[in-house]
Short mmCIF file of C-alpha atoms in Angstrom, two decimals:
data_model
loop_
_atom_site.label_atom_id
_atom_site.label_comp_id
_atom_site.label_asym_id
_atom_site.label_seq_id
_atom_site.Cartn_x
_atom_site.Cartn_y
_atom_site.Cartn_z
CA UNK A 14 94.97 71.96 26.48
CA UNK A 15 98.34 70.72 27.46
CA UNK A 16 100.81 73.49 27.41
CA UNK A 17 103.51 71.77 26.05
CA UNK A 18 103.34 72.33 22.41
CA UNK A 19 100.54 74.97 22.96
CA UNK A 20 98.05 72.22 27.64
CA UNK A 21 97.77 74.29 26.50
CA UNK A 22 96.18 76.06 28.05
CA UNK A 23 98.44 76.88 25.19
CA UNK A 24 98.33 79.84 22.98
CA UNK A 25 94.48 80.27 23.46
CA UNK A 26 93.73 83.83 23.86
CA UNK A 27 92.34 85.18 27.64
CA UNK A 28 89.68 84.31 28.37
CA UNK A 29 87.60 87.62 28.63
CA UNK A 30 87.99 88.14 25.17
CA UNK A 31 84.58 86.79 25.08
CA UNK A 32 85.23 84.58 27.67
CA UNK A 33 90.17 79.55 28.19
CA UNK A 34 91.87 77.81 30.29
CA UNK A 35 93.31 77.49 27.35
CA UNK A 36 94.49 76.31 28.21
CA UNK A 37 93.53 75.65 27.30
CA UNK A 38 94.09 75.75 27.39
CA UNK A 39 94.04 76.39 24.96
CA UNK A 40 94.32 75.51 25.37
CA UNK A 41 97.90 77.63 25.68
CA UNK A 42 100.66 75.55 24.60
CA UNK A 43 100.26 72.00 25.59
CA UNK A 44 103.69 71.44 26.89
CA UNK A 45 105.52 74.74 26.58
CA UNK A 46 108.22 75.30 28.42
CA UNK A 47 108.59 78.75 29.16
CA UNK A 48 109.73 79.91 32.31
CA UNK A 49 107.22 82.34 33.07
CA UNK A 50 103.49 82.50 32.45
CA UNK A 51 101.35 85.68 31.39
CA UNK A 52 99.17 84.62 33.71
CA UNK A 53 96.53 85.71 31.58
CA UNK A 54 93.30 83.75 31.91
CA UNK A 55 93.02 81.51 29.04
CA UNK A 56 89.60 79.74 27.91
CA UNK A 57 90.21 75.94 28.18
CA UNK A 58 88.36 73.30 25.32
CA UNK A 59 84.88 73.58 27.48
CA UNK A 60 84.47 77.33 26.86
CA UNK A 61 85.40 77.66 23.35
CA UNK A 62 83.18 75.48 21.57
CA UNK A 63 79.70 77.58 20.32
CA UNK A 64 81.66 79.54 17.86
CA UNK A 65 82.31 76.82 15.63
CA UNK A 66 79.43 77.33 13.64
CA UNK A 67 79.63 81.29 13.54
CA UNK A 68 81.15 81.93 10.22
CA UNK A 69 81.27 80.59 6.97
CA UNK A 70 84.81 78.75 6.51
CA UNK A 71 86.99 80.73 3.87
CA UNK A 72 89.07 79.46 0.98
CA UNK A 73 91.09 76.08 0.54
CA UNK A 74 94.22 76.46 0.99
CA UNK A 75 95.44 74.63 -1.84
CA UNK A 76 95.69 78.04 -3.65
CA UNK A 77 98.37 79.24 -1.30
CA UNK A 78 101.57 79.00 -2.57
CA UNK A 79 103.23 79.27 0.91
CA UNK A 80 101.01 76.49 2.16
CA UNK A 81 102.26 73.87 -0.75
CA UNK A 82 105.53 75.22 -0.02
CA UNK A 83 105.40 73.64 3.75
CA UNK A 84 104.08 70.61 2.85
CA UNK A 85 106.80 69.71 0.37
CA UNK A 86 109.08 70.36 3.54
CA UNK A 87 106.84 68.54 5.75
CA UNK A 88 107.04 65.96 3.46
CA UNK A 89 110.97 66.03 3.02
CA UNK A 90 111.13 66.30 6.74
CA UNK A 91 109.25 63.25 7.89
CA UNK A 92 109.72 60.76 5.03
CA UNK A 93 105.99 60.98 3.76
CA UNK A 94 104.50 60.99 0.26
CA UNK A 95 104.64 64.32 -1.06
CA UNK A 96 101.63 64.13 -3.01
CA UNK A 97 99.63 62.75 0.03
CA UNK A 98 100.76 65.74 1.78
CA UNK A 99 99.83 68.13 -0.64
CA UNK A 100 96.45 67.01 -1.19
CA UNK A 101 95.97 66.44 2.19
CA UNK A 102 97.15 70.12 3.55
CA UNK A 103 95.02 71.35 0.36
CA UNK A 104 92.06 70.88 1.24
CA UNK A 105 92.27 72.81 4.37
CA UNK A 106 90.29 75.77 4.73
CA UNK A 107 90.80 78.87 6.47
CA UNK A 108 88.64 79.60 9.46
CA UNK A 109 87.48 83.04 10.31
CA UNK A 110 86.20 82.55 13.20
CA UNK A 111 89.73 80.53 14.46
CA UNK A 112 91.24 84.44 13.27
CA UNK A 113 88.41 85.97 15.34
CA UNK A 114 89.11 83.89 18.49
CA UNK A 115 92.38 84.20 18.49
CA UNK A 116 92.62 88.04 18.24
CA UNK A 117 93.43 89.72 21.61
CA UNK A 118 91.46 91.09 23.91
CA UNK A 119 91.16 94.65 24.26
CA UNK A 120 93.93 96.03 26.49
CA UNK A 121 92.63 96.89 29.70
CA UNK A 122 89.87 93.91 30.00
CA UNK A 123 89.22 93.20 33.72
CA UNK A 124 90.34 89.36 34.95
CA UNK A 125 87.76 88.06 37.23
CA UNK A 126 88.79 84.92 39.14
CA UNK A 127 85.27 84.78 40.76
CA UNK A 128 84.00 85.11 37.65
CA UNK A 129 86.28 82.37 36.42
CA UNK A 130 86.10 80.16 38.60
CA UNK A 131 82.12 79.99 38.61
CA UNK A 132 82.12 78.53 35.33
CA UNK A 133 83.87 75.31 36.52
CA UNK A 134 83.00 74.91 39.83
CA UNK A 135 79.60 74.09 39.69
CA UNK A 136 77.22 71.33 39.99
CA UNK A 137 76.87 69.99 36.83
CA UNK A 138 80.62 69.59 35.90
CA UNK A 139 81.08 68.39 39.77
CA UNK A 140 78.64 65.28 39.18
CA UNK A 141 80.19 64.64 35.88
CA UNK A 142 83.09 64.52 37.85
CA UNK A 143 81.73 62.03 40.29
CA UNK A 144 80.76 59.50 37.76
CA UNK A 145 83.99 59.38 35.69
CA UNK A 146 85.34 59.22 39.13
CA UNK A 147 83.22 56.21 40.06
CA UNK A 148 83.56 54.38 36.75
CA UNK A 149 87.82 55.04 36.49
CA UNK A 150 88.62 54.53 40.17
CA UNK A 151 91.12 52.06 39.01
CA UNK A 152 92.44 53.72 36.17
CA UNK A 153 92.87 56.82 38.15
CA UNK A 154 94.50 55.12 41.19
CA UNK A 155 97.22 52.99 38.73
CA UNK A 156 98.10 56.19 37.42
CA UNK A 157 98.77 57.75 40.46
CA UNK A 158 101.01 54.18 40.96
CA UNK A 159 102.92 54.88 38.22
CA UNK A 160 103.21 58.47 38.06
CA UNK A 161 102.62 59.72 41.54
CA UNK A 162 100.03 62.33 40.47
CA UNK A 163 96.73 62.26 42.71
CA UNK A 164 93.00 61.47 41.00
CA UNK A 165 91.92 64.81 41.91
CA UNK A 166 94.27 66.49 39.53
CA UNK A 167 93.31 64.18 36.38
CA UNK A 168 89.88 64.89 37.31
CA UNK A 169 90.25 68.83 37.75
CA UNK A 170 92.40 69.05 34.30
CA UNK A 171 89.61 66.65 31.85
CA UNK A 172 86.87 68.10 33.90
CA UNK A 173 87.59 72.02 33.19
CA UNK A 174 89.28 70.73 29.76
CA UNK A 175 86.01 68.69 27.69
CA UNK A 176 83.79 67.80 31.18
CA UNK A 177 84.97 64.81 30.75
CA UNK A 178 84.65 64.13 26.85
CA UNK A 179 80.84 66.20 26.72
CA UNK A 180 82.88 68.75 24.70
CA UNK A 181 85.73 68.13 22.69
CA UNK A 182 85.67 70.78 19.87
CA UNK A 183 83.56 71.04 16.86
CA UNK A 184 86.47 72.39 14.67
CA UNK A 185 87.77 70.48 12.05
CA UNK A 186 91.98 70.58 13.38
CA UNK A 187 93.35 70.90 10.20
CA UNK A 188 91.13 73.96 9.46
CA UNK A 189 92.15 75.46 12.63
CA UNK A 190 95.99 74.90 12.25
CA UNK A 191 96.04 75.94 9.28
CA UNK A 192 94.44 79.16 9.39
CA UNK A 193 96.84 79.77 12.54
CA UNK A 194 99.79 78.49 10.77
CA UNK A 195 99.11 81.14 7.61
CA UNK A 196 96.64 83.71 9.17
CA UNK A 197 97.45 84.46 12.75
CA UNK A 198 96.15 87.84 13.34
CA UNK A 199 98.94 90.63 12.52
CA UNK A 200 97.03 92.17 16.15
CA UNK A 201 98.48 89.80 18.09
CA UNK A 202 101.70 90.74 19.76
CA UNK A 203 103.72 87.61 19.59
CA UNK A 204 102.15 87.01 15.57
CA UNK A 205 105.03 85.70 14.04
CA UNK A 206 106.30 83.50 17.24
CA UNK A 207 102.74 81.65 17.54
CA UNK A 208 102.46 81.24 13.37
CA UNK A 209 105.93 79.24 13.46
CA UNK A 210 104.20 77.25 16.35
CA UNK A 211 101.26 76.24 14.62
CA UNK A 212 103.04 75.37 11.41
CA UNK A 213 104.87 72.61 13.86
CA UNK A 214 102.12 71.59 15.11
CA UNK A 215 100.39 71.49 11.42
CA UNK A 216 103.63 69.14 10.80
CA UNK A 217 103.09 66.83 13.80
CA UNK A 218 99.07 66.36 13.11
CA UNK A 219 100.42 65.32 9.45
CA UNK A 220 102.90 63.00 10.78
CA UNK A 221 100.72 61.38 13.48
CA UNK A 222 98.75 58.79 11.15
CA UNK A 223 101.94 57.44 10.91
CA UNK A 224 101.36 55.58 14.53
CA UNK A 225 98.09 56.09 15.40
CA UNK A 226 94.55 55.81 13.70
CA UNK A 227 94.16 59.61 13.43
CA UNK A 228 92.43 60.83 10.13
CA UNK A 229 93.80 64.20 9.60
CA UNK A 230 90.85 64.89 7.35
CA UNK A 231 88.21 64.50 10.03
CA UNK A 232 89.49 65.18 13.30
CA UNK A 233 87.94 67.55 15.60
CA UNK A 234 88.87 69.62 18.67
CA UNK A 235 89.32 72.89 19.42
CA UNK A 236 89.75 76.45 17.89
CA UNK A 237 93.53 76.09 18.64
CA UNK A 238 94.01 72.13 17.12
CA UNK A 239 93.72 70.54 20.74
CA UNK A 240 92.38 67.03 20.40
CA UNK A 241 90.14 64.32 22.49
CA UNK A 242 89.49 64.29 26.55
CA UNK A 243 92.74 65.88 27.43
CA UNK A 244 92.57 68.74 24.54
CA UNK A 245 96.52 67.36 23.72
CA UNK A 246 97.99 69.42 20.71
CA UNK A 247 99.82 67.14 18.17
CA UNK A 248 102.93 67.51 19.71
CA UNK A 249 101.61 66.80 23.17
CA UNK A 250 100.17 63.82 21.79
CA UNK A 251 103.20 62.71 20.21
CA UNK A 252 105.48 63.44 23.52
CA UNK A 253 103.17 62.39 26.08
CA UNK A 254 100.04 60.37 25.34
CA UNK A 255 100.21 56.49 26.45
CA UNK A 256 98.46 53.57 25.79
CA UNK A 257 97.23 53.26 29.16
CA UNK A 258 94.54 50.50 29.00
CA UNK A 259 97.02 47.93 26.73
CA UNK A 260 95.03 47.59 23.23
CA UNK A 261 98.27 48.77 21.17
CA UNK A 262 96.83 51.90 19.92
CA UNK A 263 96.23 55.42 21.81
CA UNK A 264 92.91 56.57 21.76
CA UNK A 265 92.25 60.26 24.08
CA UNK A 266 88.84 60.50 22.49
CA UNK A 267 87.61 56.90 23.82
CA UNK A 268 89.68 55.35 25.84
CA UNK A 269 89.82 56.79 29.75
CA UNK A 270 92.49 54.82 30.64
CA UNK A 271 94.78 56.45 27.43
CA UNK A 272 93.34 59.82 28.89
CA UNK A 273 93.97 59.28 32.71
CA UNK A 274 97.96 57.54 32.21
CA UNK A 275 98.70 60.51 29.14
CA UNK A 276 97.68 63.11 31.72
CA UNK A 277 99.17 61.62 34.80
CA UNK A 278 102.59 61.29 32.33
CA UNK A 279 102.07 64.84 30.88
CA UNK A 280 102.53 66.13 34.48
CA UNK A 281 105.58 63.59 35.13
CA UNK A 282 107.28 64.98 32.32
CA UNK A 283 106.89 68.44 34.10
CA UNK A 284 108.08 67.47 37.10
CA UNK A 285 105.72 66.73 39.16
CA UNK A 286 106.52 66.60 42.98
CA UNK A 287 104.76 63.64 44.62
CA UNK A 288 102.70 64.50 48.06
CA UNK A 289 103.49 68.20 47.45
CA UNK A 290 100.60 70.03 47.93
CA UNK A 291 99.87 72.81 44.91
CA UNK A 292 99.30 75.84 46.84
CA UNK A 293 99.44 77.55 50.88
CA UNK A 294 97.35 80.36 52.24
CA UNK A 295 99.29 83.41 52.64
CA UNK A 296 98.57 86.75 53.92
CA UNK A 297 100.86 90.19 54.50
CA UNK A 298 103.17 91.65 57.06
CA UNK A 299 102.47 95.46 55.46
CA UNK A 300 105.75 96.72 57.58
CA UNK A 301 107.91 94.45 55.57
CA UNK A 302 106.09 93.59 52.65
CA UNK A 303 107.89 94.14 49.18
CA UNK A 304 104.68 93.04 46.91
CA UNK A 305 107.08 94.13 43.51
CA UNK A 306 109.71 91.92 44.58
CA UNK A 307 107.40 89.16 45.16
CA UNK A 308 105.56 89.33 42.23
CA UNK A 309 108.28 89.98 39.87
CA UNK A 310 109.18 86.02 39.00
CA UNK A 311 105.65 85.93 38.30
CA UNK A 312 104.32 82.46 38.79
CA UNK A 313 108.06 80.56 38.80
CA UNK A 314 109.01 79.25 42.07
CA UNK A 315 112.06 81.08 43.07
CA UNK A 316 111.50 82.20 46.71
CA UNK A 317 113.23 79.46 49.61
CA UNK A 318 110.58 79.88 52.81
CA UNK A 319 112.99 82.62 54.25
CA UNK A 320 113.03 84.81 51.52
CA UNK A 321 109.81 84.89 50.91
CA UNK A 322 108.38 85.18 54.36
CA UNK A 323 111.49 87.58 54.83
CA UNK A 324 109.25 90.05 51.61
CA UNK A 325 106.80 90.13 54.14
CA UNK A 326 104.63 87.13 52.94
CA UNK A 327 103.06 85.51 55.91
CA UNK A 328 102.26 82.27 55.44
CA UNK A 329 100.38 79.09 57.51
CA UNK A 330 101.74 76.52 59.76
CA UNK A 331 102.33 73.76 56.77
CA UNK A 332 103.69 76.79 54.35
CA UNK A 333 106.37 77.51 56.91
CA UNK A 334 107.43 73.30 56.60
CA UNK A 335 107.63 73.48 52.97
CA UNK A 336 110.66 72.51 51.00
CA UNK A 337 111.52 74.21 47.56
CA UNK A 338 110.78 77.36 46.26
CA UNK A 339 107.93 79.48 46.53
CA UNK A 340 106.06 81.76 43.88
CA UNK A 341 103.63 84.69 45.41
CA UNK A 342 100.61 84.10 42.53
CA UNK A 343 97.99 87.14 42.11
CA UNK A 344 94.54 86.35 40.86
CA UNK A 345 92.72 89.53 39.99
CA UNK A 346 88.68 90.05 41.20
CA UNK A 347 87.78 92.53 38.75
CA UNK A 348 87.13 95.85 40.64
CA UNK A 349 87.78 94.15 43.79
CA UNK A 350 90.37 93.35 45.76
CA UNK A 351 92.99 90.25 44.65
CA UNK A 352 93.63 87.30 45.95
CA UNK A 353 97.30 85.78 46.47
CA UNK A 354 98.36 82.28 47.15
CA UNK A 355 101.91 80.84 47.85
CA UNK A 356 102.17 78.43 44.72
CA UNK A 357 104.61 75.75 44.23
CA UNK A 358 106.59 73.63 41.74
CA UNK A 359 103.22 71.17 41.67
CA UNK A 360 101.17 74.70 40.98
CA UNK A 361 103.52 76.03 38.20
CA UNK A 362 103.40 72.45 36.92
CA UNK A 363 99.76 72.34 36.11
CA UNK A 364 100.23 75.97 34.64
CA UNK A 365 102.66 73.96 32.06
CA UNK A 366 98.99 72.14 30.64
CA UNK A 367 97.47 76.08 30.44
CA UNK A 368 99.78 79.03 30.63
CA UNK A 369 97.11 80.69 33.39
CA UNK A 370 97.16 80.79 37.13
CA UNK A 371 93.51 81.13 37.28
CA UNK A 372 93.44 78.08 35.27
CA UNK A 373 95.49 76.10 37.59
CA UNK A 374 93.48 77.47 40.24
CA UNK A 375 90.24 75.85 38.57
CA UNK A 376 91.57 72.87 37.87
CA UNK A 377 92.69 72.36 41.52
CA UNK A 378 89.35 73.55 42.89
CA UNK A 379 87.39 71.32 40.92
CA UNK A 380 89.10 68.63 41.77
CA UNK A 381 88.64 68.91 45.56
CA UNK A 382 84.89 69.32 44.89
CA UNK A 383 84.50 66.63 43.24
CA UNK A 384 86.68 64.72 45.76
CA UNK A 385 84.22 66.46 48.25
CA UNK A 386 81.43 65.02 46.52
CA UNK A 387 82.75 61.62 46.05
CA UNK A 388 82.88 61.24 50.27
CA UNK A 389 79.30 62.22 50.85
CA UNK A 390 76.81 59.46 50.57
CA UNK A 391 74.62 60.73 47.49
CA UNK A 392 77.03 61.34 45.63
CA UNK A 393 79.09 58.10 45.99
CA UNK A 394 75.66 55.72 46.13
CA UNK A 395 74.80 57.25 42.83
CA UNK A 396 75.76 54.96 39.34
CA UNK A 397 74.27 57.88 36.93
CA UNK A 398 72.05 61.00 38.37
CA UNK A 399 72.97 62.57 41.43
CA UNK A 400 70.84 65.24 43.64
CA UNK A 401 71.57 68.89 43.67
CA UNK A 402 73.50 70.15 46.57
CA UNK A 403 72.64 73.22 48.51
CA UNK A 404 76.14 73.80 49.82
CA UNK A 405 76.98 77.55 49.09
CA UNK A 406 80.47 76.02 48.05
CA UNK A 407 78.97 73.90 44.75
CA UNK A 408 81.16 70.86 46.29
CA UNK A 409 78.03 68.87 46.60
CA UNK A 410 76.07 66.92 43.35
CA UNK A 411 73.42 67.39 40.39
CA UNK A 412 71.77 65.34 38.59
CA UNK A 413 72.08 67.45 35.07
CA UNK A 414 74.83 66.53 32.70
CA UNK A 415 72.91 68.62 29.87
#
């Protein structure tokens, strides 16, 4: 889910709790804006969806006090009925499973990018890929018109987000708001910060019937309130979302073309570089190499080419020609050694949609797989099914979408 108001990612818990992303992704805060990110795998819409149905939900909360409270100043707020507010916000219930999923992970669990990354890079979501690829080849390349981001990155983000729409969230988003927006787990470190952030984004699903055909009352999505293809909070559906194919309404669970132009604009809005590539190779000089220093911006580009290469990061012919600043990112293999990449603004940019560098990572990877796929001639002859690929690199096809 888009970072900016979690997306993402946004506020979704790592994902080796169980498991994210959210992204969320998720969803982590669709939108945020935070300089830094945790860079704490996050499970993104795809991952998080079987636990829907794995408790009973709770009480309304119409016999809160707290939560009638907000919606009188939801109400005052954003010039809508009080009494529509009220009975609307009452009749959410609390989730305990949304509580459950949400809690933190043990400290200490292991991040696995392997691990990670196997669960998007594979053939099933890669020949999803290819045919919402083939059918949106002009959506995808107007987008990349208008906003100068490439197809492969739409593709990566709704792939690893919903696989493309197969799983939005079975959670009713009011439920899950609301339980976050009154019972965020005390556990949590950053409790209080991430309740006042879901009781905005409580306020901006309320207000966004106002301009689009939303029911608040039925809506679905994720554990963490991200909606549709993209997994957009209600803030990042209010700031960013388009009505890319023209119909006068906005429409992320039906309309690619609203999904393709809202993500292509999310990333806009986050400054996306044109033609800068995401990421460089980059290896170590161990007689100069300050790995703390490096590491210490975490994922924020802040290192020109001489600085960093001047740490002792080595990096490739094209690294050495890039322009802006550099971030050294660490993905972590479990028990064995890391890996490191030379990330820049475009990288940290997609970490704005999910708060995660191994989410970024994914998204980026399955892209250029199913980019690979698209160029070989099963995969791009094919209108529906596609055959398996034996490539050790799962950049070829399959005919499964179950």
């Amino acid at each position: 889910m888009p970072l900016a108001a979690i997306t993402l990612a946004c506020v979704i818990a790592p994902i080796f709790q169980s498991t994210l992303v959210c992204i969320a992704a998720c969803t982590l805060c669709t939108g945020a804006v935070a300089a830094k990110s945790s860079q704490k795998p996050s499970r993104p819409a795809s991952a998080i969806h079987a636990g829907a149905r794995a408790a009973a939900p709770g009480p309304l909360y119409a016999s809160r006090p707290e939560a009638l409270t907000l919606a009188d100043e939801i109400a005052e707020r954003r010039g809508l009925d009080r009494a529509w507010v009220r009975q609307v916000l009452g009749q959410a219930r609390q989730l305990p499973q949304v509580i459950k999923l949400m809690t933190p992970a043990p400290v200490g669990t292991p991040k696995n990018w392997q691990v990670y990354r196997s669960r998007f890079i594979e053939p099933r979501r890669i020949a999803a890929g290819v045919r919402f690829w083939q059918a949106q080849q002009a959506n995808l390349a107007r987008a990349e018109a208008v906003f100068g981001v490439p197809a492969e990155i739409i593709v990566g983000i709704i792939g690893v987000e919903t696989i493309y729409g197969q799983q939005t969230g079975s959670f009713r988003v009011l439920d899950a708001l609301a339980t976050l927006a009154f019972d965020f787990p005390a556990a949590h470190p950053r409790a209080a910060e991430r309740s006042r952030f879901f009781r905005a984004e409580l306020e901006q699903l309320l207000s966004l019937p106002r301009h689009n055909s939303l029911d608040p009352l039925s809506v679905r999505g994720s554990y963490a309130g991200a909606m549709g293809m993209p997994q957009f909070m209600p803030s990042s559906w209010a700031r960013f979302a388009v009505d890319f194919d023209g119909d006068g309404r906005i429409d992320l669970f039906n309309s690619p073309a609203d999904v393709i132009g809202s993500v292509a604009h999310y990333f806009q809005r986050f400054n996306w570089q044109p033609g800068m590539p995401t990421h460089y190779t980059v290896a170590f000089d161990p007689q100069r190499l300050d790995k703390d220093a490096l590491l210490a911006p975490d994922i924020l580009p802040t290192f020109s080419v001489a600085s960093f290469t001047a740490k002792g990061a080595v990096l490739d012919a094209a690294g050495l020609q890039h322009v802006g600043p550099l971030a050294l990112v660490e993905l972590q293999n479990g028990e064995d050694a890391p890996i490191y990449l030379a990330g820049t603004e475009n990288f940290y940019a997609i970490t704005r949609y999910n708060w995660s560098s191994y989410y970024a990572l994914a998204v980026i990877e399955l892209g250029q797989a199913v980019a690979a796929a698209m160029k070989t001639p099963v995969c791009a002859g094919a209108d529906s099914g596609v055959q398996p690929s034996s490539t050790p690199s799962n950049t070829g096809c399959s005919s499964s979408t179950q």
